[in-house]
Short mmCIF file of C-alpha atoms in Angstrom, two decimals:
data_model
loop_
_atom_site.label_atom_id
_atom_site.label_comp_id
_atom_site.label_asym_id
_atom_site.label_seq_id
_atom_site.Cartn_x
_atom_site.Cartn_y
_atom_site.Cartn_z
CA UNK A 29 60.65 21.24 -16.58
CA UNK A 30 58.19 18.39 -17.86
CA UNK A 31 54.77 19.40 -19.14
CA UNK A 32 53.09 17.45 -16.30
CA UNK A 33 55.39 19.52 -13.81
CA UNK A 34 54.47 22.75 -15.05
CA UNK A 35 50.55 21.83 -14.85
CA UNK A 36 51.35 20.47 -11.46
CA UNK A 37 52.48 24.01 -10.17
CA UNK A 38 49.57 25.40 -11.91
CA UNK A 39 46.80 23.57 -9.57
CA UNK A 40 45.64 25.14 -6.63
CA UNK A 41 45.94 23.28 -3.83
CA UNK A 42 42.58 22.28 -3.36
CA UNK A 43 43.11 20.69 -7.12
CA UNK A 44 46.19 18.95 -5.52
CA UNK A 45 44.00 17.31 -2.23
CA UNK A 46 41.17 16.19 -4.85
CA UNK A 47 44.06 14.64 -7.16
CA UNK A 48 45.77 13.17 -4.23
CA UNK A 49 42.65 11.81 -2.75
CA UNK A 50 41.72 10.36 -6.28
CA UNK A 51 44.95 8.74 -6.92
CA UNK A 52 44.61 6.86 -2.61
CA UNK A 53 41.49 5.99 -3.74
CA UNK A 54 41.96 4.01 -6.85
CA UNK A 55 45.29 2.66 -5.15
CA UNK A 56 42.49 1.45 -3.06
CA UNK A 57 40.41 -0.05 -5.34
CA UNK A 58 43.09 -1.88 -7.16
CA UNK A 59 43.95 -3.38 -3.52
CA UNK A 60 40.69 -4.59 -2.66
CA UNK A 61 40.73 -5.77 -6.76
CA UNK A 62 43.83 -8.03 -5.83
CA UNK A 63 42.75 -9.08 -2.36
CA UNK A 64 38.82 -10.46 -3.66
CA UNK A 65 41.07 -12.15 -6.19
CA UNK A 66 42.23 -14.53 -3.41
CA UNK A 67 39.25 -14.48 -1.16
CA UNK A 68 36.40 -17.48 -1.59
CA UNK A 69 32.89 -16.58 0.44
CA UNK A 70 31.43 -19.74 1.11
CA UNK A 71 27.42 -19.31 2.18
CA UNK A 72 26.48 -22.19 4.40
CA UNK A 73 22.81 -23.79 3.89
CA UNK A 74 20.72 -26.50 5.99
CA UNK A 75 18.39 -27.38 8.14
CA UNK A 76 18.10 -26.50 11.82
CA UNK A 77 20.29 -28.53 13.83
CA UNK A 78 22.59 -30.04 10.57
CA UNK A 79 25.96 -28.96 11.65
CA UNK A 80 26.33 -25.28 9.70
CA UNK A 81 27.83 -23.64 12.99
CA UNK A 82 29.48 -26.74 14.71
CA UNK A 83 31.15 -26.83 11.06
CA UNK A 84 32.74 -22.88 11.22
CA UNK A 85 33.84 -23.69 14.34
CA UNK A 86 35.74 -26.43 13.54
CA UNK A 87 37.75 -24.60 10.97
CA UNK A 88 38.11 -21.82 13.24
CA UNK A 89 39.79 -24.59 15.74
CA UNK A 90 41.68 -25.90 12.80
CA UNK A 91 42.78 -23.81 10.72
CA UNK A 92 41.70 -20.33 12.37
CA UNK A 93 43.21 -18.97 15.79
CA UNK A 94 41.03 -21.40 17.85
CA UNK A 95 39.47 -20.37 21.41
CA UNK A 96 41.21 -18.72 23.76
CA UNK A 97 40.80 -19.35 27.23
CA UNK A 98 38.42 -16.17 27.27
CA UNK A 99 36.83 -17.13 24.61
CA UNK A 100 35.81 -20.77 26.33
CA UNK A 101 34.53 -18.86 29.62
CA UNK A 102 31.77 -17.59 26.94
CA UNK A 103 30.69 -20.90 26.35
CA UNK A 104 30.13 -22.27 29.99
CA UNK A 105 26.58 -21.16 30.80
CA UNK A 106 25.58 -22.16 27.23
CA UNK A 107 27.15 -25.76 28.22
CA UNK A 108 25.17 -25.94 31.32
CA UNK A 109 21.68 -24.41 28.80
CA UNK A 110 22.36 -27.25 26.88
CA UNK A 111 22.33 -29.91 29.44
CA UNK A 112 19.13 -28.95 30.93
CA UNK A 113 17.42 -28.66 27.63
CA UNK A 114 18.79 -31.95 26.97
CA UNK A 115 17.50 -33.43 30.15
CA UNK A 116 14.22 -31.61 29.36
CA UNK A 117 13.33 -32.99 26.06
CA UNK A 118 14.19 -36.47 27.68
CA UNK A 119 11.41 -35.93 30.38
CA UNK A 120 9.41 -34.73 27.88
CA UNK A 121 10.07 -37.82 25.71
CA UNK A 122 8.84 -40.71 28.43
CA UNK A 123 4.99 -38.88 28.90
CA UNK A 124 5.08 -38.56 24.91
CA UNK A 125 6.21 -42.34 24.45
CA UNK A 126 4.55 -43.74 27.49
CA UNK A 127 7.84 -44.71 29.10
CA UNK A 128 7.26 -45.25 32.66
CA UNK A 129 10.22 -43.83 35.52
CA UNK A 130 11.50 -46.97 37.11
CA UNK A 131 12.87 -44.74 40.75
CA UNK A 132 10.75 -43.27 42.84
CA UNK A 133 13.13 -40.09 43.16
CA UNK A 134 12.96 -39.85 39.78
CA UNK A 135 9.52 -38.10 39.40
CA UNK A 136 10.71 -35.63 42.14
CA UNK A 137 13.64 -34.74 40.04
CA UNK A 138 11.95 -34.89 36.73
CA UNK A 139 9.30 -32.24 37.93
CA UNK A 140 12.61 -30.30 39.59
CA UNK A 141 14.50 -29.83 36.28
CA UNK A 142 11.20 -29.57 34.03
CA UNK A 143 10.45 -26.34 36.33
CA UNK A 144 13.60 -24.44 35.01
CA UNK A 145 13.96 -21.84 32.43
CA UNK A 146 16.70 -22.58 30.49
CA UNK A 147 17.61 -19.37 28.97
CA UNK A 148 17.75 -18.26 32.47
CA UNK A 149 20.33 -20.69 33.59
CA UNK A 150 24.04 -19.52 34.29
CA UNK A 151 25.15 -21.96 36.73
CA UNK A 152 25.29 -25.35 37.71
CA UNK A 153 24.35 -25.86 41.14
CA UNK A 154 23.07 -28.32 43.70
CA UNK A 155 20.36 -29.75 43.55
CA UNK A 156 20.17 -29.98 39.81
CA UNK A 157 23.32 -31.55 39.77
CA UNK A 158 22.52 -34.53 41.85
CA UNK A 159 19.22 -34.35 39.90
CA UNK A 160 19.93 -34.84 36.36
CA UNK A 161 22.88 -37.12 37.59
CA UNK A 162 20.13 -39.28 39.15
CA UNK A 163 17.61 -38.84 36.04
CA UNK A 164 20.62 -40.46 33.65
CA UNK A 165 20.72 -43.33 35.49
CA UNK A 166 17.00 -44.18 35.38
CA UNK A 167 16.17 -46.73 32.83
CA UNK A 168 13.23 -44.50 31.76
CA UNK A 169 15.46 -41.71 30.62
CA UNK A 170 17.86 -44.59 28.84
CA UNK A 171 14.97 -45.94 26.86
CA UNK A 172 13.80 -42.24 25.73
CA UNK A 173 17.25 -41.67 24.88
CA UNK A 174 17.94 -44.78 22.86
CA UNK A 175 14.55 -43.44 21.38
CA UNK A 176 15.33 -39.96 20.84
CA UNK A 177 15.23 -40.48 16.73
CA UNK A 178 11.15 -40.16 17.61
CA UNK A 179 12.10 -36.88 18.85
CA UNK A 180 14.41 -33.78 18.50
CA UNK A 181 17.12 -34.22 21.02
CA UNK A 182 20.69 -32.85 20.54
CA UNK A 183 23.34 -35.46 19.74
CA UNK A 184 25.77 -34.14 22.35
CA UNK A 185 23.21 -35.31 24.75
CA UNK A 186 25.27 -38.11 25.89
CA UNK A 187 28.90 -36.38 25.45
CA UNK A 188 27.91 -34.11 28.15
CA UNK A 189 25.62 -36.36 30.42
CA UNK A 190 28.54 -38.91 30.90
CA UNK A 191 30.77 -36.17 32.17
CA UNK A 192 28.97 -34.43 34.75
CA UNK A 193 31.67 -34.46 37.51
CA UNK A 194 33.71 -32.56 35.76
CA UNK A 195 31.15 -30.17 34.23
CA UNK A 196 30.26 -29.52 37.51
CA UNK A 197 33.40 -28.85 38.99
CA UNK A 198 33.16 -24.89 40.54
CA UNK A 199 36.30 -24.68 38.43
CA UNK A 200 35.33 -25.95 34.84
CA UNK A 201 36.18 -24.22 31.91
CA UNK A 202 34.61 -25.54 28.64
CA UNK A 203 37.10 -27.67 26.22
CA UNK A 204 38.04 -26.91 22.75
CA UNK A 205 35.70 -30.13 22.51
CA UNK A 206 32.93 -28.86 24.45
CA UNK A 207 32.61 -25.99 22.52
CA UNK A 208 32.83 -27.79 19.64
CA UNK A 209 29.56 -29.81 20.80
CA UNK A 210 27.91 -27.13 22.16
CA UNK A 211 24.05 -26.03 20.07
CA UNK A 212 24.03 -22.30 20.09
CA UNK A 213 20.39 -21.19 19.04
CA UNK A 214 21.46 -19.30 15.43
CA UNK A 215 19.53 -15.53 16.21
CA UNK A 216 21.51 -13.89 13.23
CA UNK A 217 24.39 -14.13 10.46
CA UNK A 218 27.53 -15.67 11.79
CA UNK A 219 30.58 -14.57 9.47
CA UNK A 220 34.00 -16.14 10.07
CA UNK A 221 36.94 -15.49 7.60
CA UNK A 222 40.31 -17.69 8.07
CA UNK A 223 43.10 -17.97 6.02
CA UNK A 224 43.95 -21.67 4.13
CA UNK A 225 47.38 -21.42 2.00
CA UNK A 226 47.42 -18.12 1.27
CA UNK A 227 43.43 -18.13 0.58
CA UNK A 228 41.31 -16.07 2.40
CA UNK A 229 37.61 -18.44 3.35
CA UNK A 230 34.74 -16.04 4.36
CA UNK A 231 32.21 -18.45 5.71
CA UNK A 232 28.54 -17.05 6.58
CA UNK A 233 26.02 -19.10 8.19
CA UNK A 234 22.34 -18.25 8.62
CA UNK A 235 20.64 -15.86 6.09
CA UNK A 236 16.98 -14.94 7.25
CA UNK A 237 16.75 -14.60 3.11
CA UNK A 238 17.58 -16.32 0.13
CA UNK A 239 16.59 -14.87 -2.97
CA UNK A 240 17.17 -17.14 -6.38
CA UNK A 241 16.48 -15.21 -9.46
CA UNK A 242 14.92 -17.52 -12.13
CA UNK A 243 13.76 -16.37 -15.95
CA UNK A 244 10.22 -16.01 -15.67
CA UNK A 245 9.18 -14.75 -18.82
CA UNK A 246 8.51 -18.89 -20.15
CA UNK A 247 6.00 -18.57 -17.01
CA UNK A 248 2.10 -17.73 -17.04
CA UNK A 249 1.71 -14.01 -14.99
CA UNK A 250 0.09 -15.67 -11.80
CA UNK A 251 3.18 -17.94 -11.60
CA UNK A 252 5.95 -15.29 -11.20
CA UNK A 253 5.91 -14.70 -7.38
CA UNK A 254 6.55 -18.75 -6.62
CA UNK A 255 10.13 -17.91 -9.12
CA UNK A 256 11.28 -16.15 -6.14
CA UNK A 257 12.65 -18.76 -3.49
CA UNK A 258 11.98 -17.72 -0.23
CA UNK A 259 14.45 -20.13 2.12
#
């Protein structure tokens, strides 16, 4: 009998369960050791609008499982959202730049879509339909589009605008491209990890905080706060 053996039989059992749970926890540890080894976090930073989400979920649609047709259900009232808002902003755009309506059923629709609450919106219905159909046609709404670099205006305006039939359809069911288009409004941290030859990507997108630690000891005392970077 071995000397380790012979101490073995001497623990109590409770000795045993702590030595046990010592030994799954370090196999642990050296697991997670290996696995950060091949695993990259990538932190995503821009401006509003500059393409941080549209940009996880293209490598979720390319090299990540993609949407499912589940998934793509999620997206549909945010589609619609992000018509009106489009739509909206255009409106808002001819009173701002003095662009006059050219149709006289064009005011009546204007003031029709302007009334809505977008966050509100889960379906696209008659009359809005024929409404915003109608607004895209006005020359008004063309100039304020080919304008819209005076302005904040999505740039999947038009992608969605020219395909209104079959947006509308009672049956649609956004595309992998819709969703790819689609603005979601950012209201926390997105994480999405996918795999790339046998490398794990951890992508995070939207940090309310960014703290940069910076030597501040070459600094006068009142200008330590400003070393901390509040993004």
């Amino acid at each position: 009998m071995t000397l380790d053996s012979m101490m073995a039989c001497c623990l109590s059992e409770e000795a045993r369960e702590s030595k046990r749970i010592n030994a799954e926890i370090e196999k642990q540890l050296r697991r997670d050791k290996r696995d950060a080894r091949r695993e990259l976090k990538l932190l995503l930073l821009g401006t509003g609008e500059s393409g941080k989400s549209t940009f996880i979920k293209q490598m979720r649609i390319i090299h990540g499982t993609g949407y499912t047709d589940e998934d793509k259900k999620g997206f549909t009232k945010l589609v619609y959202q992000n018509i009106f808002t489009s739509m909206q902003a255009m409106i808002r755009a001819t009173e701002t730049l003095k662009i006059p309506l050219k149709y006289e059923q064009s005011k009546n629709n204007s003031l029709l879509v302007r009334e809505v609450d977008v966050e509100k919106v889960t379906t696209f219905e008659q009359p809005y339909i024929s409404a915003i159909k109608q607004l895209w046609t006005d020359p008004g709404i063309q100039e304020a589009y080919d304008r819209r670099r005076e302005y904040q205006l999505s740039d999947s305006t038009k992608y969605y605008l020219t395909d209104l039939d079959r947006i509308a359809e009672s049956s649609y069911l956004p595309t992998q491209q819709d969703v790819l288009r689609v603005r979601i409004p950012t209201t926390g941290i997105i994480e999405y990890p996918f795999d790339l030859q046998s490398i794990i990507f951890r992508m995070v997108d939207d940090l309310l905080y960014f703290v940069y630690p910076h030597v501040c000891t070459i600094f006068p005392l009142t200008s330590v706060l400003p070393c901390i970077k509040h993004a």
